[in-house]
N, CA, C and O atoms as a DFTB+ gen file, in Angstrom:
700 C
 N C O
     1  1      13.649       1.671      -8.264
     2  2      13.387       1.887      -6.598
     3  2      12.341       1.818      -6.227
     4  3      12.070       1.075      -5.284
     5  1      11.318       2.640      -6.903
     6  2       9.695       2.500      -6.283
     7  2       9.215       0.748      -6.413
     8  3       8.608       0.244      -5.469
     9  1       9.467       0.125      -7.347
    10  2       9.111      -1.293      -7.078
    11  2       9.479      -2.060      -6.022
    12  3       8.788      -2.983      -5.590
    13  1      10.704      -1.677      -5.511
    14  2      12.055      -2.420      -4.259
    15  2      10.688      -1.343      -3.159
    16  3       9.974      -2.056      -2.454
    17  1      10.463      -0.069      -3.090
    18  2       9.991       0.142      -1.915
    19  2       8.406       0.094      -1.797
    20  3       7.749       0.575      -0.874
    21  1       7.846      -0.678      -3.074
    22  2       6.597      -0.685      -2.769
    23  2       6.011      -2.485      -2.761
    24  3       4.853      -2.900      -2.725
    25  1       7.430      -3.327      -2.814
    26  2       7.136      -4.833      -2.867
    27  2       6.457      -5.392      -1.765
    28  3       6.685      -4.982      -0.627
    29  1       5.651      -6.281      -1.991
    30  2       4.951      -6.886      -1.560
    31  2       5.423      -7.767      -0.298
    32  3       4.703      -8.007       0.671
    33  1       7.023      -8.301      -0.500
    34  2       7.742      -8.427       0.288
    35  2       7.922      -7.880       1.577
    36  3       7.999      -8.551       2.606
    37  1       7.977      -6.840       1.515
    38  2       8.517      -5.729       2.643
    39  2       6.971      -6.081       3.677
    40  3       5.839      -6.446       3.359
    41  1       7.717      -5.708       5.201
    42  2       6.612      -5.873       5.799
    43  2       6.399      -5.000       6.895
    44  3       6.470      -5.172       8.112
    45  1       6.044      -3.759       5.994
    46  2       6.394      -2.546       7.070
    47  2       5.469      -1.363       6.126
    48  3       4.981      -1.663       5.036
    49  1       5.348      -0.145       6.680
    50  2       4.564       0.965       5.990
    51  2       5.561       1.345       5.851
    52  3       6.487       0.984       6.577
    53  1       5.778       2.643       4.368
    54  2       6.147       3.380       4.140
    55  2       5.560       4.851       3.728
    56  3       4.566       4.770       3.007
    57  1       5.901       5.926       3.986
    58  2       5.365       6.836       3.571
    59  2       6.273       7.916       2.836
    60  3       7.102       8.517       3.520
    61  1       6.185       8.133       1.781
    62  2       6.638       9.397       1.304
    63  2       6.111      10.279       0.294
    64  3       5.226      10.163      -0.554
    65  1       7.021      11.322       0.676
    66  2       6.698      12.858       0.360
    67  2       6.795      12.962      -1.345
    68  3       7.957      12.933      -1.749
    69  1       5.774      13.076      -2.377
    70  2       6.716      13.820      -3.517
    71  2       5.986      14.756      -4.082
    72  3       4.857      15.021      -3.669
    73  1       6.506      15.318      -5.017
    74  2       6.074      16.440      -5.452
    75  2       4.989      16.433      -6.681
    76  3       5.057      15.616      -7.599
    77  1       3.773      17.653      -6.563
    78  2       2.906      17.605      -8.145
    79  2       3.640      18.117      -8.873
    80  3       4.482      18.964      -8.574
    81  1       3.294      17.428     -10.506
    82  2       3.329      18.225     -11.540
    83  2       2.116      18.273     -11.895
    84  3       1.263      17.410     -11.687
    85  1       1.896      20.034     -12.854
    86  2       0.826      20.198     -13.434
    87  2       1.057      19.263     -15.473
    88  3       1.971      19.443     -16.277
    89  1       0.178      18.629     -15.564
    90  2       0.525      18.556     -16.885
    91  2      -1.081      18.590     -17.540
    92  3      -2.173      18.329     -17.037
    93  1      -0.582      19.129     -19.175
    94  2      -1.966      19.011     -19.883
    95  2      -0.952      19.105     -21.486
    96  3       0.183      18.742     -21.796
    97  1      -1.949      19.710     -22.115
    98  2      -1.766      20.253     -23.445
    99  2      -0.479      20.753     -23.765
   100  3       0.082      21.011     -22.700
   101  1       0.380      21.056     -24.897
   102  2       1.283      21.854     -25.089
   103  2       0.335      23.685     -25.529
   104  3      -0.679      24.150     -26.049
   105  1       1.777      24.116     -24.754
   106  2       1.225      25.595     -25.192
   107  2       1.457      26.303     -26.003
   108  3       2.654      26.382     -26.280
   109  1       0.643      27.041     -26.679
   110  2       0.966      27.603     -27.858
   111  2       2.015      28.693     -27.497
   112  3       1.953      29.574     -26.639
   113  1       3.190      28.329     -28.565
   114  2       4.665      29.487     -28.500
   115  2       4.355      30.193     -29.603
   116  3       3.567      29.910     -30.505
   117  1       5.256      31.430     -29.408
   118  2       5.152      32.485     -30.792
   119  2       5.980      31.766     -31.999
   120  3       6.582      30.699     -32.110
   121  1       5.777      32.611     -32.646
   122  2       5.949      31.172     -34.519
   123  2       5.522      30.409     -34.927
   124  3       5.805      29.933     -36.026
   125  1       4.278      29.846     -33.796
   126  2       3.571      28.518     -34.290
   127  2       3.072      28.844     -35.560
   128  3       2.763      29.996     -35.865
   129  1       2.978      27.880     -36.317
   130  2       2.394      27.783     -37.833
   131  2       0.850      28.065     -37.100
   132  3       0.601      28.186     -35.901
   133  1       0.167      28.108     -37.960
   134  2      -1.505      28.257     -38.183
   135  2      -2.001      26.944     -37.650
   136  3      -2.689      26.881     -36.631
   137  1      -1.685      26.019     -38.272
   138  2      -1.873      24.923     -38.167
   139  2      -1.526      23.994     -36.940
   140  3      -2.228      23.069     -36.533
   141  1      -0.076      24.488     -36.324
   142  2       0.272      24.101     -35.112
   143  2      -0.762      24.300     -34.041
   144  3      -1.340      23.468     -33.342
   145  1      -0.877      25.941     -34.097
   146  2      -1.933      26.436     -33.191
   147  2      -3.111      25.694     -33.352
   148  3      -3.504      24.854     -32.543
   149  1      -3.736      26.035     -34.510
   150  2      -4.959      24.907     -34.628
   151  2      -4.974      23.475     -33.645
   152  3      -5.936      23.179     -32.937
   153  1      -3.637      22.605     -33.758
   154  2      -3.866      21.564     -33.175
   155  2      -3.727      21.574     -32.030
   156  3      -4.305      20.586     -31.578
   157  1      -3.143      22.309     -31.041
   158  2      -2.700      23.089     -29.951
   159  2      -4.416      23.185     -29.644
   160  3      -4.990      22.217     -29.145
   161  1      -4.869      23.953     -29.859
   162  2      -6.014      24.579     -29.539
   163  2      -7.104      22.935     -29.544
   164  3      -7.786      22.815     -28.526
   165  1      -7.199      22.144     -30.271
   166  2      -7.968      21.140     -30.253
   167  2      -7.589      20.256     -29.297
   168  3      -8.467      19.619     -28.716
   169  1      -5.695      19.994     -28.846
   170  2      -5.449      19.231     -27.756
   171  2      -6.026      19.817     -26.258
   172  3      -6.100      19.161     -25.220
   173  1      -6.457      21.408     -26.475
   174  2      -6.267      21.919     -25.370
   175  2      -7.747      21.610     -25.220
   176  3      -7.916      21.462     -24.010
   177  1      -8.825      21.450     -25.813
   178  2     -10.513      21.259     -25.592
   179  2     -10.193      19.585     -25.224
   180  3     -10.804      19.385     -24.175
   181  1      -9.725      18.725     -25.505
   182  2      -9.451      17.360     -25.086
   183  2      -8.959      16.805     -23.970
   184  3      -9.604      16.023     -23.271
   185  1      -7.700      17.203     -23.722
   186  2      -7.158      17.251     -22.542
   187  2      -6.817      17.911     -21.488
   188  3      -6.123      18.918     -21.627
   189  1      -7.172      17.544     -20.386
   190  2      -7.425      18.620     -19.263
   191  2      -6.292      18.668     -18.915
   192  3      -5.448      17.808     -19.168
   193  1      -6.073      19.941     -18.125
   194  2      -4.383      19.800     -17.543
   195  2      -5.070      19.297     -15.679
   196  3      -6.044      19.548     -14.970
   197  1      -4.047      18.641     -15.634
   198  2      -4.201      18.044     -14.155
   199  2      -3.296      17.853     -13.380
   200  3      -2.333      18.073     -14.115
   201  1      -2.831      17.564     -12.276
   202  2      -1.999      17.394     -11.201
   203  2      -1.375      15.808     -11.179
   204  3      -2.066      14.792     -11.101
   205  1      -0.250      15.847     -11.246
   206  2      -0.177      14.246     -11.421
   207  2       1.103      14.026     -10.320
   208  3       2.034      14.830     -10.376
   209  1       1.138      12.952      -9.344
   210  2       2.393      13.137      -8.761
   211  2       3.712      12.559      -9.302
   212  3       3.644      11.524      -9.966
   213  1       4.753      13.062      -9.106
   214  2       6.019      13.202      -9.901
   215  2       7.137      13.158      -8.974
   216  3       7.232      13.711      -7.878
   217  1       8.072      12.322      -9.660
   218  2       9.561      12.093      -8.796
   219  2      10.519      13.204      -9.283
   220  3      10.874      13.394     -10.446
   221  1      10.817      13.792      -8.360
   222  2      12.171      15.144      -8.265
   223  2      13.408      14.375      -9.128
   224  3      13.269      13.284      -9.681
   225  1      14.465      15.061      -9.125
   226  2      15.764      14.375      -9.466
   227  2      16.201      14.170     -11.119
   228  3      16.302      14.905     -12.102
   229  1      16.372      12.906     -10.848
   230  2      16.551      12.398     -12.453
   231  2      15.389      12.345     -13.622
   232  3      14.202      12.151     -13.359
   233  1      15.767      12.491     -14.595
   234  2      14.975      12.528     -15.827
   235  2      14.314      11.268     -16.003
   236  3      13.134      11.177     -16.344
   237  1      15.007      10.376     -15.790
   238  2      14.624       8.667     -15.781
   239  2      13.682       8.282     -14.918
   240  3      13.086       7.225     -15.123
   241  1      13.355       9.172     -13.674
   242  2      13.037       8.577     -12.664
   243  2      11.013       8.778     -12.998
   244  3      10.476       9.856     -13.252
   245  1      10.380       7.601     -12.903
   246  2       8.997       7.611     -13.141
   247  2       8.191       9.161     -13.087
   248  3       8.507      10.033     -12.278
   249  1       7.205       9.296     -14.008
   250  2       7.088      11.119     -13.471
   251  2       5.237      10.658     -13.081
   252  3       4.397      11.502     -12.768
   253  1       5.020       9.476     -13.183
   254  2       3.274       9.347     -12.455
   255  2       3.529       8.313     -11.592
   256  3       3.318       7.170     -11.998
   257  1       4.086       8.552     -10.087
   258  2       4.557       7.487      -9.097
   259  2       3.191       6.888      -8.331
   260  3       3.061       5.816      -7.740
   261  1       2.183       8.004      -8.561
   262  2       0.995       7.681      -7.671
   263  2       0.576       6.156      -8.151
   264  3      -0.137       5.516      -7.378
   265  1       0.992       5.543      -9.405
   266  2       0.505       4.265     -10.058
   267  2       1.576       3.205      -8.996
   268  3       1.517       2.042      -9.395
   269  1       2.110       3.302      -8.292
   270  2       2.836       2.602      -7.343
   271  2       1.930       2.036      -6.234
   272  3       1.855       0.853      -5.900
   273  1       1.188       3.180      -5.670
   274  2       0.734       2.814      -4.703
   275  2      -1.023       2.733      -4.402
   276  3      -1.755       3.475      -5.057
   277  1      -1.476       2.000      -3.608
   278  2      -2.731       1.532      -3.342
   279  2      -3.690       2.640      -2.920
   280  3      -4.919       2.630      -2.999
   281  1      -2.778       3.731      -2.390
   282  2      -3.459       4.756      -1.384
   283  2      -2.697       5.766      -1.403
   284  3      -1.577       5.747      -0.894
   285  1      -3.476       7.332      -2.313
   286  2      -3.052       8.603      -2.226
   287  2      -3.961       9.413      -1.876
   288  3      -5.128       9.581      -2.229
   289  1      -3.101      10.029      -0.933
   290  2      -4.197      10.993      -0.120
   291  2      -2.963      12.871      -0.349
   292  3      -1.761      12.975      -0.595
   293  1      -3.957      13.881      -0.132
   294  2      -3.578      15.143      -0.205
   295  2      -3.328      15.774       1.036
   296  3      -4.377      15.821       1.677
   297  1      -2.198      16.373       1.755
   298  2      -2.155      16.981       2.578
   299  2      -2.028      18.085       2.406
   300  3      -1.457      18.288       1.335
   301  1      -2.312      19.093       3.008
   302  2      -3.133      20.481       2.647
   303  2      -3.511      21.323       3.718
   304  3      -4.171      20.832       4.634
   305  1      -3.053      23.047       3.753
   306  2      -3.167      23.623       5.166
   307  2      -4.600      23.915       4.494
   308  3      -5.032      23.918       3.341
   309  1      -5.262      24.224       6.109
   310  2      -6.808      25.229       6.213
   311  2      -6.534      25.964       6.938
   312  3      -6.161      25.754       8.093
   313  1      -6.696      27.192       6.282
   314  2      -6.372      28.680       6.925
   315  2      -7.727      29.074       7.796
   316  3      -8.790      29.214       7.192
   317  1      -7.677      29.200       8.830
   318  2      -8.669      29.268      10.067
   319  2      -8.800      30.967      10.589
   320  3      -7.866      31.749      10.407
   321  1      -9.494      31.188      10.945
   322  2      -9.676      32.751      11.496
   323  2      -9.001      33.360      12.425
   324  3      -9.386      33.145      13.575
   325  1      -8.167      34.012      12.291
   326  2      -7.093      34.385      12.923
   327  2      -5.799      34.191      12.606
   328  3      -5.127      34.277      13.634
   329  1      -4.990      33.919      11.440
   330  2      -4.464      33.670      10.773
   331  2      -4.053      32.205      11.424
   332  3      -2.901      31.776      11.376
   333  1      -4.748      31.759      11.813
   334  2      -4.153      30.427      12.311
   335  2      -4.022      29.310      11.172
   336  3      -4.927      29.286      10.339
   337  1      -2.833      28.254      11.040
   338  2      -3.194      27.174       9.808
   339  2      -3.256      25.730      10.349
   340  3      -2.366      25.467      11.158
   341  1      -4.198      24.662      10.043
   342  2      -4.293      23.630      10.286
   343  2      -4.302      22.782       9.080
   344  3      -5.042      22.960       8.113
   345  1      -3.428      21.848       9.209
   346  2      -2.646      21.163       7.938
   347  2      -3.848      19.815       8.544
   348  3      -3.844      19.480       9.728
   349  1      -4.747      19.215       7.569
   350  2      -5.524      18.055       6.775
   351  2      -5.360      17.327       5.901
   352  3      -4.831      17.879       4.937
   353  1      -5.620      16.064       5.743
   354  2      -5.371      15.128       5.504
   355  2      -6.659      14.946       4.444
   356  3      -7.677      14.706       5.094
   357  1      -6.889      14.987       3.117
   358  2      -7.944      14.930       2.267
   359  2      -7.982      13.606       1.622
   360  3      -6.936      13.030       1.323
   361  1      -9.072      13.130       1.409
   362  2      -9.406      12.143       1.142
   363  2     -10.028      11.551      -0.544
   364  3      -9.784      10.553      -1.222
   365  1     -10.781      12.567      -0.694
   366  2     -11.777      12.639      -2.347
   367  2     -10.979      13.220      -2.714
   368  3     -10.348      14.113      -2.148
   369  1     -10.819      12.554      -4.329
   370  2     -10.667      13.236      -5.610
   371  2     -11.057      14.460      -5.653
   372  3     -11.987      14.987      -5.043
   373  1     -10.035      15.079      -6.680
   374  2     -10.979      16.543      -6.893
   375  2     -10.466      16.492      -8.347
   376  3      -9.499      15.881      -8.803
   377  1     -11.503      17.416      -9.050
   378  2     -11.356      17.550     -10.268
   379  2      -9.679      17.483     -11.144
   380  3      -9.221      16.795     -12.056
   381  1      -9.156      18.597     -10.279
   382  2      -7.577      18.449     -10.891
   383  2      -6.772      17.422     -10.296
   384  3      -5.777      17.122     -10.956
   385  1      -6.918      16.905      -9.392
   386  2      -6.152      15.599      -8.480
   387  2      -6.628      14.237      -8.169
   388  3      -7.090      14.166      -7.030
   389  1      -6.652      13.243      -8.772
   390  2      -7.083      12.116      -8.119
   391  2      -6.141      11.710      -6.814
   392  3      -4.928      11.844      -6.654
   393  1      -7.193      11.149      -5.921
   394  2      -6.906      10.447      -4.515
   395  2      -7.304       9.359      -4.631
   396  3      -8.347       9.252      -5.276
   397  1      -6.762       8.268      -4.154
   398  2      -7.522       6.637      -3.566
   399  2      -7.420       6.388      -2.151
   400  3      -6.434       6.748      -1.508
   401  1      -8.209       5.904      -1.741
   402  2      -8.730       5.169      -0.318
   403  2      -9.685       4.138      -0.650
   404  3     -10.815       4.190      -1.136
   405  1      -8.684       2.843      -0.127
   406  2      -9.927       1.880      -0.468
   407  2     -10.519       1.572       1.132
   408  3     -10.701       0.406       1.481
   409  1     -10.845       2.891       2.208
   410  2     -11.656       2.691       3.258
   411  2     -12.698       3.643       3.045
   412  3     -12.565       4.490       2.162
   413  1     -14.164       3.576       4.065
   414  2     -14.906       4.567       3.629
   415  2     -14.636       5.760       5.140
   416  3     -15.036       5.383       6.242
   417  1     -13.917       7.198       4.984
   418  2     -13.437       7.856       5.843
   419  2     -14.147       9.327       5.395
   420  3     -14.610       9.634       4.297
   421  1     -14.080      10.012       6.458
   422  2     -14.613      11.303       5.729
   423  2     -13.663      12.192       4.998
   424  3     -12.481      11.900       5.182
   425  1     -13.906      13.254       4.175
   426  2     -13.212      14.141       3.285
   427  2     -11.795      14.321       3.579
   428  3     -10.782      14.095       2.916
   429  1     -12.060      14.946       5.146
   430  2     -10.737      15.137       5.281
   431  2     -10.904      15.642       6.954
   432  3     -11.653      16.453       7.498
   433  1      -9.681      14.621       7.524
   434  2      -8.994      14.652       8.540
   435  2      -7.933      15.231       9.204
   436  3      -6.870      15.441       8.619
   437  1      -8.132      15.554      10.541
   438  2      -6.777      16.065      10.955
   439  2      -5.192      15.575      10.709
   440  3      -4.917      14.376      10.758
   441  1      -4.333      16.429      10.485
   442  2      -3.031      15.513      10.384
   443  2      -2.562      14.958      11.470
   444  3      -1.594      14.199      11.445
   445  1      -3.420      15.389      12.913
   446  2      -2.768      15.073      14.261
   447  2      -3.472      13.540      14.258
   448  3      -2.569      12.706      14.189
   449  1      -4.362      13.119      14.294
   450  2      -5.297      11.481      14.125
   451  2      -5.130      11.061      12.822
   452  3      -4.908       9.860      12.671
   453  1      -5.192      11.857      11.719
   454  2      -5.775      11.289      10.679
   455  2      -4.702       9.747      10.165
   456  3      -5.124       8.668       9.752
   457  1      -3.381      10.136      10.367
   458  2      -2.942       8.612      10.065
   459  2      -3.296       7.887      10.589
   460  3      -3.666       7.014       9.804
   461  1      -3.535       7.487      11.995
   462  2      -4.235       6.963      12.733
   463  2      -5.394       5.872      12.091
   464  3      -5.454       4.669      11.835
   465  1      -6.311       7.135      11.996
   466  2      -7.705       6.437      11.139
   467  2      -7.529       5.812      10.236
   468  3      -8.210       4.820       9.978
   469  1      -6.249       6.371       9.285
   470  2      -6.376       5.960       7.549
   471  2      -5.770       4.399       7.849
   472  3      -6.411       3.389       7.558
   473  1      -4.849       4.383       8.281
   474  2      -3.922       2.401       8.850
   475  2      -4.985       1.890       9.717
   476  3      -5.215       0.703       9.487
   477  1      -5.588       2.319      10.489
   478  2      -7.128       1.575      11.139
   479  2      -7.890       1.086       9.949
   480  3      -7.931      -0.117       9.689
   481  1      -8.406       1.855       9.327
   482  2      -9.212       1.600       8.279
   483  2      -8.930       0.750       7.199
   484  3      -9.702       0.088       6.504
   485  1      -7.613       0.874       7.157
   486  2      -7.206      -0.203       5.953
   487  2      -6.723      -1.346       6.430
   488  3      -7.019      -2.409       5.884
   489  1      -5.809      -1.290       7.649
   490  2      -5.438      -3.112       8.301
   491  2      -6.189      -3.532       9.108
   492  3      -5.982      -4.599       9.686
   493  1      -7.488      -2.596       9.379
   494  2      -8.308      -3.413      10.654
   495  2      -7.756      -3.107      11.618
   496  3      -7.753      -4.122      12.313
   497  1      -7.401      -2.544      11.988
   498  2      -6.683      -1.908      13.722
   499  2      -5.636      -2.955      13.749
   500  3      -5.151      -3.776      12.970
   501  1      -5.444      -2.440      15.423
   502  2      -3.963      -3.614      15.760
   503  2      -4.673      -5.156      16.071
   504  3      -4.011      -6.194      16.071
   505  1      -5.758      -5.109      16.265
   506  2      -6.064      -6.405      16.617
   507  2      -6.286      -7.220      15.348
   508  3      -6.507      -8.429      15.418
   509  1      -6.224      -6.526      14.116
   510  2      -6.109      -7.338      12.625
   511  2      -4.768      -7.507      12.418
   512  3      -4.393      -8.465      11.741
   513  1      -3.638      -6.399      13.093
   514  2      -2.493      -6.543      12.800
   515  2      -1.661      -7.794      13.263
   516  3      -0.669      -8.304      12.743
   517  1      -2.573      -8.240      14.741
   518  2      -1.684      -9.288      15.203
   519  2      -2.133     -10.862      14.729
   520  3      -1.874     -11.929      15.287
   521  1      -2.901     -10.598      13.493
   522  2      -3.399     -11.852      13.282
   523  2      -2.330     -12.260      11.900
   524  3      -2.494     -13.032      10.956
   525  1      -1.234     -11.386      12.273
   526  2       0.308     -12.113      11.519
   527  2      -0.294     -11.938       9.937
   528  3      -0.722     -12.959       9.399
   529  1      -0.326     -10.834       9.290
   530  2      -0.153     -11.404       7.787
   531  2      -2.012     -11.262       7.079
   532  3      -2.218     -10.846       5.938
   533  1      -2.889     -11.598       7.814
   534  2      -4.350     -11.596       7.430
   535  2      -4.500     -10.738       6.846
   536  3      -3.892      -9.715       7.158
   537  1      -5.440     -10.744       5.645
   538  2      -5.933     -10.037       5.126
   539  2      -6.953      -9.476       5.489
   540  3      -7.855     -10.204       5.902
   541  1      -7.183      -7.911       5.462
   542  2      -8.377      -7.412       6.046
   543  2      -9.639      -7.137       4.983
   544  3      -9.567      -7.269       3.761
   545  1     -10.538      -6.819       5.569
   546  2     -11.900      -6.576       5.120
   547  2     -11.835      -5.949       3.503
   548  3     -12.793      -6.082       2.741
   549  1     -10.755      -5.354       3.164
   550  2     -10.338      -4.678       1.991
   551  2      -9.600      -5.895       1.177
   552  3      -9.602      -5.646      -0.028
   553  1      -9.137      -6.809       1.411
   554  2      -8.095      -8.015       0.811
   555  2      -7.052      -7.659       1.052
   556  3      -6.174      -8.453       0.713
   557  1      -6.528      -6.220       1.798
   558  2      -5.286      -6.007       1.857
   559  2      -4.708      -6.507       3.439
   560  3      -5.109      -6.308       4.586
   561  1      -3.273      -7.442       2.688
   562  2      -2.969      -7.581       4.027
   563  2      -1.688      -6.541       4.426
   564  3      -1.591      -5.512       3.757
   565  1      -0.539      -6.837       5.691
   566  2      -0.133      -6.203       6.474
   567  2       1.065      -5.505       5.410
   568  3       1.802      -4.672       5.936
   569  1       1.255      -5.776       4.120
   570  2       1.783      -4.921       3.216
   571  2       0.892      -4.119       2.313
   572  3       0.916      -4.520       1.149
   573  1       0.141      -3.128       2.537
   574  2      -0.886      -2.375       2.086
   575  2       0.170      -1.071       1.673
   576  3       1.140      -0.972       2.424
   577  1       0.096      -0.254       0.768
   578  2       0.654       0.443       0.321
   579  2      -0.314       2.138       0.725
   580  3      -1.540       2.207       0.809
   581  1       0.503       3.133       0.882
   582  2      -0.540       4.384       1.240
   583  2       0.493       5.589       0.792
   584  3       1.692       5.699       1.051
   585  1      -0.478       6.559      -0.060
   586  2       0.321       7.734      -0.489
   587  2      -0.315       8.674      -0.026
   588  3      -1.523       8.504       0.139
   589  1       0.282       9.937       0.322
   590  2       0.019      11.445       0.747
   591  2       0.318      12.096      -0.097
   592  3       1.030      11.692      -1.016
   593  1      -0.290      13.649       0.012
   594  2       0.638      14.839      -0.838
   595  2       0.217      15.804       0.543
   596  3      -0.565      15.691       1.487
   597  1       1.424      17.016      -0.029
   598  2       1.342      17.816       1.213
   599  2       1.218      19.231       0.372
   600  3       2.208      19.946       0.531
   601  1       0.205      19.773      -0.488
   602  2       0.063      20.622      -1.145
   603  2       1.408      20.471      -2.158
   604  3       1.240      19.862      -3.214
   605  1       2.645      20.982      -1.866
   606  2       3.487      21.084      -3.206
   607  2       4.118      19.416      -3.429
   608  3       4.638      18.860      -4.396
   609  1       3.891      19.105      -2.474
   610  2       4.426      17.307      -2.532
   611  2       3.624      16.277      -1.854
   612  3       3.153      16.627      -0.772
   613  1       3.353      15.019      -2.278
   614  2       2.500      14.076      -1.811
   615  2       3.148      13.401      -1.207
   616  3       4.335      13.355      -1.530
   617  1       2.656      12.525      -0.001
   618  2       2.622      11.859       0.885
   619  2       2.345      10.482       0.422
   620  3       1.248      10.012       0.721
   621  1       3.346       9.618      -0.404
   622  2       2.731       7.902      -0.724
   623  2       3.462       7.391       0.825
   624  3       4.371       7.762       1.569
   625  1       2.591       6.478       0.766
   626  2       2.986       5.428       1.837
   627  2       2.822       3.803       1.132
   628  3       1.726       3.421       0.720
   629  1       3.936       3.020       1.069
   630  2       3.680       1.924       0.884
   631  2       3.852       0.778       1.820
   632  3       3.942       1.060       3.015
   633  1       3.922      -0.669       1.402
   634  2       3.817      -1.977       2.256
   635  2       3.636      -1.486       3.735
   636  3       4.177      -0.429       4.060
   637  1       3.007      -2.097       4.515
   638  2       2.382      -2.361       5.771
   639  2       3.494      -2.752       6.886
   640  3       4.540      -3.151       6.375
   641  1       3.486      -2.722       8.194
   642  2       4.068      -3.116       9.672
   643  2       4.488      -4.334       9.485
   644  3       4.171      -4.737       8.365
   645  1       5.103      -5.139      10.144
   646  2       5.257      -6.387      10.564
   647  2       4.532      -6.550      11.448
   648  3       4.386      -5.527      12.117
   649  1       3.702      -7.825      11.956
   650  2       2.538      -8.096      12.645
   651  2       3.355      -7.936      13.621
   652  3       4.552      -7.683      13.483
   653  1       2.620      -8.108      14.944
   654  2       3.197      -8.182      16.185
   655  2       3.288      -9.352      16.801
   656  3       2.272     -10.039      16.910
   657  1       4.532      -9.796      17.323
   658  2       4.670     -11.223      17.784
   659  2       2.996     -11.347      18.672
   660  3       2.311     -10.448      19.159
   661  1       2.779     -12.715      18.610
   662  2       1.759     -13.037      19.488
   663  2       2.538     -13.931      20.792
   664  3       1.977     -14.303      21.822
   665  1       4.105     -14.169      20.389
   666  2       4.416     -15.044      21.646
   667  2       4.861     -14.014      23.015
   668  3       5.356     -12.890      22.930
   669  1       4.555     -14.691      24.145
   670  2       5.175     -14.094      25.554
   671  2       6.239     -14.274      25.297
   672  3       6.730     -14.771      24.284
   673  1       6.977     -13.647      26.747
   674  2       8.310     -13.699      26.923
   675  2       8.813     -14.932      27.429
   676  3      10.041     -14.986      27.372
   677  1       8.375     -15.726      27.806
   678  2       8.298     -17.305      28.209
   679  2       8.586     -18.073      27.151
   680  3       9.648     -18.614      26.844
   681  1       7.516     -18.071      26.611
   682  2       7.414     -18.663      25.036
   683  2       8.635     -18.538      24.174
   684  3       9.009     -19.472      23.464
   685  1       9.304     -17.293      24.239
   686  2      10.655     -17.311      23.490
   687  2      11.978     -17.846      24.256
   688  3      12.946     -18.416      23.754
   689  1      11.744     -17.495      25.643
   690  2      12.588     -18.213      26.257
   691  2      12.768     -19.772      26.149
   692  3      13.876     -20.218      26.445
   693  1      11.717     -20.693      25.729
   694  2      11.649     -21.668      25.684
   695  2      12.047     -22.265      24.217
   696  3      12.010     -23.462      23.930
   697  1      12.381     -21.355      23.468
   698  2      12.845     -21.586      21.944
   699  2      14.592     -22.157      21.946
   700  3      15.164     -22.399      20.883
């Protein structure tokens, strides 16, 4: 499913919301032998517990779906004075969560305009989209992929929009 969703043959952008899962070393259990406890303790020193984007549902679903996307971002609430909440898009990785963005943007963008800024940076803007599939300055074409998360789940986006037609109505009629 994800391979089709992210296929380079797609001529549109896709945003996918996915959940995050904490993965790390196995925890000690009651009744573990001393040798097993020792191994688990060593694992805990070597393997950090981190957040990974994962698919919900089928046990056969890939557990690290972030690998299928060129861009992964975090959408999370920012708590303001007076009990107000503003949702922000975060572009920079954190110690517990990898994020990817092939463009230089602020570390936090407002949800209201952030996607426009991100897609403009990744595709080169509307003018670049008019160039019917020409790669942008990052080598990305109109089949760019994007992923976001919203605290409990990541919003992940895949292939880009079809290029806008350059033809006028008169040219269409003459065909």
